[in-house]
CSV table of C-alpha atoms (C1' of nucleotides) in Angstrom, one decimal:
chain,number,residue,atom,x,y,z
X,1,MET,CA,41.4,55.8,18.9
X,2,HIS,CA,39.1,54.7,16.1
X,3,THR,CA,37.9,51.8,18.1
X,4,LYS,CA,37.0,54.2,20.9
X,5,THR,CA,34.7,56.0,18.6
X,6,VAL,CA,33.0,52.8,17.7
X,7,ARG,CA,32.7,51.9,21.3
X,8,ILE,CA,30.8,55.1,22.0
X,9,ALA,CA,28.7,54.3,19.0
X,10,GLN,CA,27.9,51.0,20.4
X,11,LEU,CA,26.8,52.5,23.6
X,12,SER,CA,24.6,55.0,21.9
X,13,PHE,CA,23.3,53.0,19.0
X,14,GLN,CA,24.2,49.8,17.2
X,15,THR,CA,26.1,50.3,13.9
X,16,ASN,CA,25.5,47.2,11.7
X,17,ASN,CA,28.5,47.0,9.4
X,18,GLU,CA,31.3,47.7,11.8
X,19,ARG,CA,29.6,47.0,15.0
X,20,MET,CA,31.4,46.6,18.3
X,21,GLN,CA,32.2,43.1,19.3
X,22,THR,CA,32.9,41.5,22.6
X,23,ARG,CA,35.9,39.3,22.9
X,24,ASP,CA,33.8,36.2,22.9
X,25,GLU,CA,32.0,37.2,19.8
X,26,LYS,CA,35.2,37.9,18.0
X,27,LYS,CA,36.6,34.6,19.1
X,28,ALA,CA,33.5,32.7,17.9
X,29,GLN,CA,33.8,34.5,14.6
X,30,THR,CA,37.3,33.4,13.8
X,31,ARG,CA,36.5,30.0,15.1
X,32,LYS,CA,33.8,29.9,12.5
X,33,SER,CA,36.2,31.2,9.9
X,34,LEU,CA,38.5,28.3,10.6
X,35,MET,CA,35.7,25.8,10.3
X,36,ASP,CA,34.4,27.4,7.2
X,37,ALA,CA,37.9,27.4,5.7
X,38,ALA,CA,38.3,23.7,6.3
X,39,LEU,CA,34.9,23.0,4.8
X,40,ALA,CA,35.6,25.1,1.8
X,41,LEU,CA,38.9,23.2,1.2
X,42,THR,CA,37.2,19.8,1.4
X,43,GLY,CA,34.4,21.0,-0.8
X,44,ASN,CA,37.1,22.1,-3.3
X,45,GLY,CA,38.5,18.7,-4.0
X,46,SER,CA,41.0,18.4,-1.1
X,47,ASN,CA,40.7,15.5,1.3
X,48,PHE,CA,40.1,16.6,4.9
X,49,SER,CA,42.7,14.3,6.3
X,50,SER,CA,45.3,15.7,3.9
X,51,ILE,CA,44.7,19.4,4.4
X,52,SER,CA,47.1,21.0,6.8
X,53,LEU,CA,46.5,23.2,9.9
X,54,ARG,CA,48.4,25.9,8.2
X,55,GLU,CA,46.4,25.8,5.0
X,56,VAL,CA,43.2,26.1,7.1
X,57,ALA,CA,44.6,29.0,9.1
X,58,LYS,CA,45.7,30.8,5.9
X,59,ASN,CA,42.3,30.4,4.3
X,60,ALA,CA,40.7,31.7,7.4
X,61,GLY,CA,42.9,34.8,7.3
X,62,VAL,CA,44.7,34.0,10.5
X,63,VAL,CA,48.2,33.1,11.5
X,64,PRO,CA,48.9,29.3,12.0
X,65,THR,CA,49.6,29.5,15.7
X,66,SER,CA,46.3,31.2,16.3
X,67,PHE,CA,44.6,27.9,15.4
X,68,TYR,CA,45.6,26.5,18.8
X,69,ARG,CA,43.4,29.1,20.5
X,70,HIS,CA,40.4,27.2,19.2
X,71,PHE,CA,41.3,23.6,18.5
X,72,THR,CA,44.2,21.4,19.6
X,73,ASP,CA,44.1,19.4,16.5
X,74,MET,CA,42.7,19.1,13.0
X,75,GLU,CA,40.8,16.2,14.3
X,76,GLU,CA,39.1,18.3,17.0
X,77,LEU,CA,38.2,20.8,14.2
X,78,GLY,CA,36.6,17.9,12.4
X,79,LEU,CA,34.6,16.8,15.4
X,80,ASN,CA,33.3,20.3,15.8
X,81,ILE,CA,32.3,20.4,12.1
X,82,ILE,CA,30.5,17.2,12.7
X,83,ASP,CA,28.6,18.8,15.5
X,84,ASP,CA,27.4,21.5,13.2
X,85,LEU,CA,26.6,18.9,10.6
X,86,GLY,CA,24.4,17.2,13.1
X,87,LEU,CA,22.5,20.4,13.6
X,88,MET,CA,22.2,20.8,9.9
X,89,LEU,CA,20.7,17.3,9.6
X,90,ARG,CA,18.2,18.0,12.4
X,91,ARG,CA,17.2,21.2,10.6
X,92,LEU,CA,16.7,19.2,7.5
X,93,MET,CA,14.6,16.7,9.3
X,94,ARG,CA,12.5,19.3,11.0
X,95,THR,CA,11.8,21.2,7.8
X,96,ALA,CA,10.9,18.0,6.1
X,97,ARG,CA,8.5,17.0,8.8
X,98,GLN,CA,6.7,20.3,8.5
X,99,SER,CA,6.2,20.0,4.8
X,100,GLU,CA,3.0,18.4,3.6
X,101,GLY,CA,3.3,15.0,2.1
X,102,TYR,CA,6.2,14.1,4.4
X,103,PHE,CA,4.6,10.9,5.3
X,104,ASP,CA,4.3,10.1,1.7
X,105,ALA,CA,8.0,9.3,1.6
X,106,LEU,CA,7.4,8.2,-2.0
X,107,ALA,CA,6.5,11.7,-3.1
X,108,ARG,CA,8.8,13.2,-5.6
X,109,SER,CA,8.8,16.4,-3.6
X,110,SER,CA,10.5,14.8,-0.6
X,111,VAL,CA,13.4,13.5,-2.5
X,112,GLU,CA,13.6,16.7,-4.5
X,113,PHE,CA,13.7,18.6,-1.3
X,114,TYR,CA,16.6,16.6,0.0
X,115,ALA,CA,18.5,17.0,-3.2
X,116,ASN,CA,18.1,20.8,-3.1
X,117,TYR,CA,19.1,20.8,0.5
X,118,VAL,CA,22.3,18.9,-0.4
X,119,CYS,CA,23.0,21.5,-3.1
X,120,ALA,CA,22.5,24.3,-0.7
X,121,ASN,CA,24.8,22.8,1.8
X,122,LYS,CA,27.3,21.3,-0.6
X,123,ASN,CA,30.3,21.6,1.6
X,124,TYR,CA,28.8,19.9,4.6
X,125,PHE,CA,27.6,17.0,2.5
X,126,PHE,CA,31.0,16.7,0.8
X,127,PHE,CA,32.7,16.6,4.1
X,128,MET,CA,30.2,14.1,5.4
X,129,GLU,CA,30.6,11.7,2.5
X,130,GLN,CA,34.3,12.0,2.6
X,131,VAL,CA,34.8,11.5,6.3
X,132,LYS,CA,32.2,8.8,6.7
X,133,THR,CA,34.5,6.3,5.2
X,134,GLY,CA,37.8,8.1,4.7
X,135,GLY,CA,38.3,9.9,8.0
X,136,THR,CA,40.2,8.8,11.1
X,137,PRO,CA,38.4,6.1,13.1
X,138,VAL,CA,37.2,8.8,15.6
X,139,LEU,CA,35.7,11.0,12.9
X,140,ARG,CA,34.1,8.0,11.1
X,141,LYS,CA,32.5,7.0,14.4
X,142,ALA,CA,31.2,10.5,15.0
X,143,ILE,CA,29.6,10.7,11.5
X,144,ARG,CA,28.0,7.3,11.8
X,145,LYS,CA,26.5,8.4,15.1
X,146,GLU,CA,24.8,11.3,13.4
X,147,LEU,CA,23.5,9.0,10.7
X,148,LYS,CA,22.2,6.6,13.3
X,149,TYR,CA,20.4,9.4,15.0
X,150,PHE,CA,18.8,10.3,11.6
X,151,ALA,CA,17.7,6.7,11.1
X,152,ASN,CA,16.3,6.5,14.7
X,153,GLU,CA,14.2,9.6,14.1
X,154,LEU,CA,12.8,8.0,11.0
X,155,VAL,CA,11.9,5.0,13.0
X,156,LEU,CA,9.9,7.2,15.4
X,157,ASP,CA,8.0,8.7,12.5
X,158,VAL,CA,7.1,5.5,10.7
X,159,ARG,CA,6.5,3.2,13.6
X,160,PRO,CA,2.9,4.3,14.0
X,161,LEU,CA,2.1,3.8,10.3
X,162,LYS,CA,-0.3,0.8,10.0
X,163,ALA,CA,1.4,-0.2,6.8
X,164,PHE,CA,4.3,-1.3,8.9
X,165,ALA,CA,2.3,-3.1,11.6
X,166,GLU,CA,3.7,-6.4,10.6
X,167,ILE,CA,7.3,-5.3,11.1
X,168,ASN,CA,8.8,-5.7,14.5
X,169,ASP,CA,11.0,-3.1,16.1
X,170,ALA,CA,14.4,-4.7,15.3
X,171,ASP,CA,13.5,-5.1,11.7
X,172,LEU,CA,12.1,-1.6,11.4
X,173,ASP,CA,15.5,-0.3,12.6
X,174,ILE,CA,17.1,-2.2,9.8
X,175,LEU,CA,14.6,-0.9,7.3
X,176,CYS,CA,15.1,2.7,8.3
X,177,GLN,CA,18.8,2.2,8.1
X,178,LEU,CA,18.4,0.9,4.6
X,179,ILE,CA,16.3,3.9,3.7
X,180,VAL,CA,18.8,6.4,5.1
X,181,ASP,CA,21.8,4.6,3.5
X,182,THR,CA,20.0,4.6,0.2
X,183,VAL,CA,19.4,8.3,0.3
X,184,PHE,CA,22.8,9.2,1.4
X,185,GLU,CA,24.7,6.6,-0.7
X,186,ASN,CA,24.6,8.3,-4.0
X,187,THR,CA,24.8,11.8,-2.7
X,188,ILE,CA,28.5,12.0,-3.6
X,189,ASP,CA,27.5,11.2,-7.2
X,190,LEU,CA,25.1,14.1,-7.1
X,191,LEU,CA,27.7,16.4,-5.8
X,192,ASP,CA,30.3,15.3,-8.3
X,193,GLN,CA,28.1,15.5,-11.4
X,194,LEU,CA,26.4,18.7,-10.3
X,195,GLU,CA,29.3,20.9,-11.3
X,196,GLU,CA,29.4,19.9,-14.9
X,197,ASN,CA,25.8,18.8,-15.4
X,198,PRO,CA,23.2,20.7,-13.3
X,199,ASP,CA,20.4,18.5,-14.7
X,200,TYR,CA,21.8,15.5,-12.8
X,201,ILE,CA,19.6,16.5,-9.9
X,202,ASP,CA,16.7,15.2,-11.8
X,203,THR,CA,18.3,11.9,-12.6
X,204,TYR,CA,19.4,11.5,-9.0
X,205,THR,CA,15.9,12.3,-7.8
X,206,GLU,CA,14.3,9.8,-10.2
X,207,HIS,CA,16.7,7.0,-9.4
X,208,THR,CA,16.5,7.5,-5.7
X,209,LEU,CA,12.8,7.7,-5.8
X,210,LYS,CA,12.6,4.4,-7.6
X,211,LYS,CA,14.8,2.8,-5.1
X,212,LEU,CA,12.7,4.1,-2.2
X,213,ARG,CA,9.5,2.9,-3.8
X,214,LEU,CA,11.0,-0.5,-4.3
X,215,ILE,CA,12.1,-0.7,-0.7
X,216,TRP,CA,8.6,0.5,0.3
X,217,LEU,CA,7.0,-2.3,-1.7
X,218,GLY,CA,9.3,-4.7,0.1
X,219,ALA,CA,8.4,-3.3,3.5
X,220,MET,CA,4.7,-3.6,2.8
X,221,ALA,CA,5.2,-7.3,2.0
X,222,TRP,CA,7.4,-7.9,4.9
X,223,ARG,CA,6.3,-10.2,7.8
X,224,SER,CA,8.7,-10.2,10.7
F,1,MET,CA,80.5,-13.2,-6.4
F,2,HIS,CA,77.7,-14.9,-4.5
F,3,THR,CA,75.2,-14.0,-7.2
F,4,LYS,CA,77.4,-15.6,-9.8
F,5,THR,CA,77.1,-18.9,-7.9
F,6,VAL,CA,73.3,-18.5,-8.0
F,7,ARG,CA,73.4,-17.8,-11.6
F,8,ILE,CA,75.1,-21.0,-12.4
F,9,ALA,CA,72.6,-22.7,-10.1
F,10,GLN,CA,69.8,-21.3,-12.2
F,11,LEU,CA,71.3,-22.6,-15.4
F,12,SER,CA,71.7,-26.0,-14.0
F,13,PHE,CA,68.5,-26.3,-11.9
F,14,GLN,CA,65.9,-24.0,-10.4
F,15,THR,CA,66.4,-23.2,-6.7
F,16,ASN,CA,63.1,-22.3,-5.2
F,17,ASN,CA,63.8,-20.1,-2.2
F,18,GLU,CA,66.5,-17.8,-3.6
F,19,ARG,CA,65.9,-18.4,-7.2
F,20,MET,CA,67.3,-16.4,-9.9
F,21,GLN,CA,65.2,-13.5,-11.1
F,22,THR,CA,65.1,-11.8,-14.4
F,23,ARG,CA,65.2,-8.0,-14.4
F,24,ASP,CA,61.5,-7.8,-15.3
F,25,GLU,CA,60.6,-10.2,-12.5
F,26,LYS,CA,62.5,-8.1,-10.0
F,27,LYS,CA,60.9,-4.9,-11.2
F,28,ALA,CA,57.4,-6.4,-11.0
F,29,GLN,CA,58.3,-7.6,-7.5
F,30,THR,CA,59.2,-4.2,-6.1
F,31,ARG,CA,56.3,-2.7,-7.9
F,32,LYS,CA,54.1,-5.0,-6.0
F,33,SER,CA,55.9,-4.1,-2.8
F,34,LEU,CA,55.1,-0.5,-3.4
F,35,MET,CA,51.4,-1.2,-4.0
F,36,ASP,CA,51.3,-3.6,-1.0
F,37,ALA,CA,52.9,-1.0,1.2
F,38,ALA,CA,50.3,1.6,0.2
F,39,LEU,CA,47.5,-0.9,0.8
F,40,ALA,CA,49.0,-1.9,4.2
F,41,LEU,CA,49.2,1.8,5.3
F,42,THR,CA,45.6,2.5,4.3
F,43,GLY,CA,44.5,-0.7,6.0
F,44,ASN,CA,46.3,0.5,9.1
F,45,GLY,CA,44.2,3.7,9.7
F,46,SER,CA,46.0,6.1,7.4
F,47,ASN,CA,44.1,7.8,4.7
F,48,PHE,CA,45.4,7.1,1.2
F,49,SER,CA,45.4,10.7,0.2
F,50,SER,CA,47.5,11.7,3.2
F,51,ILE,CA,50.2,9.1,3.0
F,52,SER,CA,53.4,10.2,1.4
F,53,LEU,CA,55.4,8.8,-1.4
F,54,ARG,CA,58.4,8.5,0.9
F,55,GLU,CA,56.4,6.6,3.5
F,56,VAL,CA,55.3,4.1,0.8
F,57,ALA,CA,58.8,3.7,-0.4
F,58,LYS,CA,60.2,3.2,3.1
F,59,ASN,CA,57.6,0.5,3.9
F,60,ALA,CA,58.4,-1.2,0.6
F,61,GLY,CA,62.0,-1.3,1.6
F,62,VAL,CA,63.1,1.0,-1.2
F,63,VAL,CA,64.6,4.4,-1.6
F,64,PRO,CA,62.1,7.2,-2.3
F,65,THR,CA,63.5,8.1,-5.7
F,66,SER,CA,63.0,4.5,-6.8
F,67,PHE,CA,59.3,5.1,-6.7
F,68,TYR,CA,59.5,7.0,-9.9
F,69,ARG,CA,60.7,4.0,-11.8
F,70,HIS,CA,57.2,2.6,-11.3
F,71,PHE,CA,54.7,5.4,-10.9
F,72,THR,CA,54.8,9.1,-11.6
F,73,ASP,CA,52.5,9.9,-8.8
F,74,MET,CA,50.7,8.6,-5.8
F,75,GLU,CA,47.6,8.9,-7.8
F,76,GLU,CA,48.9,6.6,-10.5
F,77,LEU,CA,49.8,4.2,-7.8
F,78,GLY,CA,46.2,4.4,-6.7
F,79,LEU,CA,44.9,3.8,-10.2
F,80,ASN,CA,47.0,0.7,-10.4
F,81,ILE,CA,45.7,-0.5,-7.1
F,82,ILE,CA,42.2,0.0,-8.4
F,83,ASP,CA,43.0,-2.2,-11.4
F,84,ASP,CA,44.0,-5.0,-9.1
F,85,LEU,CA,40.9,-4.3,-7.0
F,86,GLY,CA,38.9,-4.8,-10.2
F,87,LEU,CA,40.5,-8.2,-10.8
F,88,MET,CA,39.8,-9.1,-7.2
F,89,LEU,CA,36.1,-8.2,-7.6
F,90,ARG,CA,35.9,-10.3,-10.8
F,91,ARG,CA,37.4,-13.2,-9.0
F,92,LEU,CA,34.8,-12.7,-6.2
F,93,MET,CA,32.0,-12.7,-8.8
F,94,ARG,CA,33.4,-15.8,-10.6
F,95,THR,CA,33.8,-17.8,-7.5
F,96,ALA,CA,30.3,-16.8,-6.3
F,97,ARG,CA,28.8,-17.8,-9.6
F,98,GLN,CA,30.3,-21.3,-9.4
F,99,SER,CA,29.0,-21.8,-5.9
F,100,GLU,CA,25.7,-23.5,-5.6
F,101,GLY,CA,22.8,-21.5,-4.4
F,102,TYR,CA,24.2,-18.4,-6.2
F,103,PHE,CA,20.9,-17.7,-7.8
F,104,ASP,CA,19.3,-17.8,-4.4
F,105,ALA,CA,20.8,-14.5,-3.6
F,106,LEU,CA,18.8,-14.6,-0.4
F,107,ALA,CA,20.8,-17.6,0.9
F,108,ARG,CA,22.7,-16.9,4.0
F,109,SER,CA,25.7,-18.6,2.5
F,110,SER,CA,26.0,-16.0,-0.3
F,111,VAL,CA,26.3,-13.1,2.1
F,112,GLU,CA,28.5,-15.1,4.4
F,113,PHE,CA,30.8,-15.8,1.5
F,114,TYR,CA,31.0,-12.1,0.7
F,115,ALA,CA,31.8,-11.2,4.3
F,116,ASN,CA,34.5,-13.8,4.5
F,117,TYR,CA,35.9,-12.6,1.2
F,118,VAL,CA,36.0,-9.1,2.6
F,119,CYS,CA,37.9,-10.3,5.7
F,120,ALA,CA,40.4,-12.1,3.5
F,121,ASN,CA,41.0,-9.0,1.4
F,122,LYS,CA,40.8,-6.5,4.2
F,123,ASN,CA,43.2,-4.0,2.8
F,124,TYR,CA,41.6,-3.9,-0.6
F,125,PHE,CA,38.2,-3.3,0.7
F,126,PHE,CA,39.5,-0.7,3.2
F,127,PHE,CA,41.1,1.1,0.3
F,128,MET,CA,38.0,0.9,-1.8
F,129,GLU,CA,35.6,2.2,0.8
F,130,GLN,CA,38.1,5.0,1.6
F,131,VAL,CA,38.7,6.1,-2.0
F,132,LYS,CA,35.2,5.7,-3.2
F,133,THR,CA,34.1,8.9,-1.5
F,134,GLY,CA,37.4,10.3,-0.1
F,135,GLY,CA,39.8,10.0,-3.0
F,136,THR,CA,40.7,12.5,-5.7
F,137,PRO,CA,38.0,12.9,-8.3
F,138,VAL,CA,40.0,10.7,-10.7
F,139,LEU,CA,40.3,7.9,-8.2
F,140,ARG,CA,36.6,8.2,-7.2
F,141,LYS,CA,35.6,7.9,-10.8
F,142,ALA,CA,37.8,4.8,-11.3
F,143,ILE,CA,36.3,3.1,-8.2
F,144,ARG,CA,32.8,3.8,-9.3
F,145,LYS,CA,33.5,2.4,-12.7
F,146,GLU,CA,34.5,-0.9,-11.1
F,147,LEU,CA,31.3,-0.9,-9.0
F,148,LYS,CA,29.3,-0.2,-12.0
F,149,TYR,CA,30.9,-3.2,-13.8
F,150,PHE,CA,29.9,-5.3,-10.8
F,151,ALA,CA,26.3,-4.1,-11.0
F,152,ASN,CA,26.2,-4.7,-14.7
F,153,GLU,CA,27.4,-8.3,-14.3
F,154,LEU,CA,24.6,-8.7,-11.8
F,155,VAL,CA,22.1,-7.5,-14.3
F,156,LEU,CA,23.2,-10.1,-16.8
F,157,ASP,CA,22.7,-12.8,-14.2
F,158,VAL,CA,19.3,-11.8,-13.0
F,159,ARG,CA,17.8,-10.6,-16.3
F,160,PRO,CA,16.7,-14.1,-17.3
F,161,LEU,CA,15.0,-14.8,-14.0
F,162,LYS,CA,11.2,-14.9,-14.5
F,163,ALA,CA,10.7,-13.4,-11.1
F,164,PHE,CA,11.9,-10.1,-12.7
F,165,ALA,CA,10.0,-10.4,-15.9
F,166,GLU,CA,7.9,-7.4,-15.0
F,167,ILE,CA,10.9,-5.2,-14.6
F,168,ASN,CA,12.2,-3.3,-17.6
F,169,ASP,CA,15.8,-3.0,-18.4
F,170,ALA,CA,16.3,0.5,-17.0
F,171,ASP,CA,14.6,-0.3,-13.8
F,172,LEU,CA,16.6,-3.5,-13.5
F,173,ASP,CA,19.8,-1.5,-13.7
F,174,ILE,CA,18.6,0.6,-10.8
F,175,LEU,CA,17.6,-2.4,-8.8
F,176,CYS,CA,21.0,-4.0,-9.3
F,177,GLN,CA,22.7,-0.8,-8.3
F,178,LEU,CA,20.7,-0.8,-5.2
F,179,ILE,CA,21.7,-4.3,-4.4
F,180,VAL,CA,25.3,-3.7,-4.9
F,181,ASP,CA,25.3,-0.5,-2.9
F,182,THR,CA,23.5,-2.2,-0.1
F,183,VAL,CA,26.1,-4.9,0.1
F,184,PHE,CA,29.0,-2.6,-0.1
F,185,GLU,CA,27.5,0.2,2.0
F,186,ASN,CA,28.2,-1.3,5.4
F,187,THR,CA,31.3,-3.0,4.6
F,188,ILE,CA,33.3,-0.3,6.3
F,189,ASP,CA,31.4,-1.1,9.5
F,190,LEU,CA,32.3,-4.7,9.1
F,191,LEU,CA,35.9,-3.8,8.7
F,192,ASP,CA,35.9,-1.4,11.6
F,193,GLN,CA,34.1,-3.6,14.1
F,194,LEU,CA,35.9,-6.7,13.1
F,195,GLU,CA,39.1,-5.9,14.9
F,196,GLU,CA,37.6,-5.6,18.4
F,197,ASN,CA,34.6,-7.9,17.9
F,198,PRO,CA,35.1,-10.8,15.5
F,199,ASP,CA,31.5,-11.9,16.0
F,200,TYR,CA,30.3,-8.8,14.2
F,201,ILE,CA,30.5,-10.8,11.0
F,202,ASP,CA,27.4,-12.6,12.0
F,203,THR,CA,25.5,-9.3,12.8
F,204,TYR,CA,26.6,-7.9,9.5
F,205,THR,CA,25.5,-11.0,7.6
F,206,GLU,CA,22.1,-11.1,9.3
F,207,HIS,CA,21.4,-7.4,8.7
F,208,THR,CA,22.5,-7.4,5.1
F,209,LEU,CA,20.5,-10.5,4.5
F,210,LYS,CA,17.4,-8.9,5.8
F,211,LYS,CA,17.9,-5.8,3.6
F,212,LEU,CA,18.4,-8.0,0.5
F,213,ARG,CA,15.3,-10.0,1.3
F,214,LEU,CA,13.4,-6.8,1.7
F,215,ILE,CA,14.6,-5.5,-1.6
F,216,TRP,CA,13.8,-8.8,-3.2
F,217,LEU,CA,10.3,-8.7,-1.9
F,218,GLY,CA,10.0,-5.2,-3.4
F,219,ALA,CA,11.4,-6.4,-6.7
F,220,MET,CA,8.9,-9.2,-7.0
F,221,ALA,CA,6.1,-6.7,-6.4
F,222,TRP,CA,7.5,-4.2,-8.9
F,223,ARG,CA,5.7,-3.4,-12.1
F,224,SER,CA,7.7,-1.2,-14.4
Y,1,DC,C1',83.0,-10.5,-24.8
Y,2,DC,C1',81.8,-5.9,-24.9
Y,3,DT,C1',78.2,-2.5,-24.8
Y,4,DT,C1',73.8,-0.8,-23.6
Y,5,DT,C1',70.0,-0.6,-20.6
Y,6,DC,C1',67.9,0.5,-16.5
Y,7,DA,C1',66.2,-0.5,-11.4
Y,8,DG,C1',67.8,1.1,-7.4
Y,9,DT,C1',71.1,4.3,-4.6
Y,10,DC,C1',72.9,8.7,-2.8
Y,11,DA,C1',73.1,13.5,-1.9
Y,12,DA,C1',71.1,17.8,-2.2
Y,13,DC,C1',67.4,21.2,-3.1
Y,14,DA,C1',63.6,24.2,-1.9
Y,15,DC,C1',59.3,23.8,0.5
Y,16,DT,C1',55.8,22.8,3.8
Y,17,DT,C1',54.6,20.9,7.9
Y,18,DG,C1',53.3,21.0,13.3
Y,19,DT,C1',54.6,23.2,17.4
Y,20,DA,C1',57.1,26.1,21.1
Y,21,DC,C1',58.0,30.5,22.9
Y,22,DA,C1',58.0,35.3,23.7
Y,23,DC,C1',55.3,39.3,22.7
Y,24,DT,C1',51.4,42.7,21.7
Y,25,DA,C1',47.4,45.1,22.3
Y,26,DA,C1',42.8,45.3,23.5
Y,27,DT,C1',39.1,43.6,26.4
Y,28,DA,C1',37.4,42.1,31.0
Y,29,DA,C1',37.7,42.2,35.8
Y,30,DT,C1',39.0,44.4,39.9
T,1,DA,C1',42.4,53.5,37.0
T,2,DT,C1',44.9,49.6,37.5
T,3,DT,C1',45.6,44.9,36.7
T,4,DA,C1',44.8,40.4,34.7
T,5,DT,C1',43.4,37.8,30.8
T,6,DT,C1',43.8,36.3,26.3
T,7,DA,C1',43.0,36.2,20.9
T,8,DG,C1',46.1,36.9,17.6
T,9,DT,C1',51.1,38.0,15.9
T,10,DG,C1',56.0,37.0,14.8
T,11,DT,C1',60.0,34.3,14.9
T,12,DA,C1',62.3,30.1,15.0
T,13,DC,C1',63.2,25.1,14.5
T,14,DA,C1',63.4,20.3,13.6
T,15,DA,C1',61.3,17.0,10.8
T,16,DG,C1',59.2,15.6,6.7
T,17,DT,C1',57.8,16.5,1.9
T,18,DG,C1',58.3,15.9,-3.6
T,19,DT,C1',61.7,16.1,-7.2
T,20,DT,C1',66.3,16.9,-9.5
T,21,DG,C1',70.4,14.9,-11.2
T,22,DA,C1',74.5,12.2,-11.3
T,23,DC,C1',76.1,7.6,-10.2
T,24,DT,C1',76.4,2.3,-9.7
T,25,DG,C1',76.2,-2.4,-10.9
T,26,DA,C1',74.1,-6.1,-12.6
T,27,DA,C1',71.2,-8.0,-16.2
T,28,DA,C1',70.0,-8.0,-21.4
T,29,DG,C1',71.4,-7.8,-26.0
T,30,DG,C1',74.7,-7.6,-29.7
DNA sequence: CCTTTCAGTCAACACTTGTACACTAATAAT
DNA sequence: ATTATTAGTGTACAAGTGTTGACTGAAAGG
């Protein structure tokens, strides 16, 4: 009855708050709810591999059996989160590239930007750090693939720089992997400390910056 | 009956295989069984925070309730494993220090030694990598404390080196943390790949070595 | 020798877990 | 308008979970 009214409303004009939704839209929505619920739980101290299907369903406001309409498994849920995470990282990369001073990787602003991005996507990074070493082998592999992509993109960006002319391709791969690892490595510290000590973001930025500068110095002196 | 025989045996002479055990010895033994069981499970693909008390007890050949005679919690078990892990790391450090060419951190032999040590203590390192980012906050903190100790020891070793004369204490701390992180970072890769591809140990060694040399170059050029 | 201590056992509990199955109601397709 | 599809519900069950309390038997202490 009520829905019928809404339906008419949709046909005539779009109501924003309680707008009509197609079946696919609604499905996509609860699917997102499930993924968000899982992310929220991991971001709240639980370990992804120890949270239950039922817990996720409950937090998503859905009955447990409904979970199966979207994922066969918690692992599949995890893989889908990793897909989203990949998108997020690409967005990060794209935004960073557009910013001025990007090619000055040693600029404080770059690291600061990353740190803020982490804070803005706390749950994703929590999930990532957690699953990177603590997830099932399948999930670990998936995460590492994303990180590898990240490192490869970095290679493309710095390959043309004449400062690195003396570094061959294989070594440049390793260098970029080192850079990426260094940035991501202490992200978990940042996330942990952040809750009780918001100023830690400065410490993190400063420390990471020094490490990157040191690596940079090494790279300039490197002869393959 | 049978035990009485053994008891007499102990009084007269020590039998090695089925020797008499004091109550404390036996307790320490099953305690170790529990810890080993947990380590074995984590080393076998399970996540520490998702293995159950009962599972551990079963694998240790002990009834679940017996667990409580040793630990109140799985988390306490974890903390005790971390204590052992700390000992293991100290042993690693000590042995490394005694070896010649230790102060030539860029020697292939050093990294190779570490890699072999990892393989020999597979479960411990698996546990460490897993809990470092995936454990409960308490466990994470405990692991990081151990790693910090490791880095601090490294500081003591390299502080006297004249190559680092230009680096002040604060920066040297950061440098050593970077070195330690770099070594530990890809240990999980080593552990993962090892099973299917035993030659990966060479790849790991070579890559890590290059990273360390690069950092080294950077450190030599560094002016605080 | 007798008594105390205590690591390990056994049985039972109240829950939570993943999953199967039948069902509903609203959307999509005809 | 009728039918088919399907996201989400409800019920049910077997298996596993952490924890309790009372019990046992051998070692430790007197």
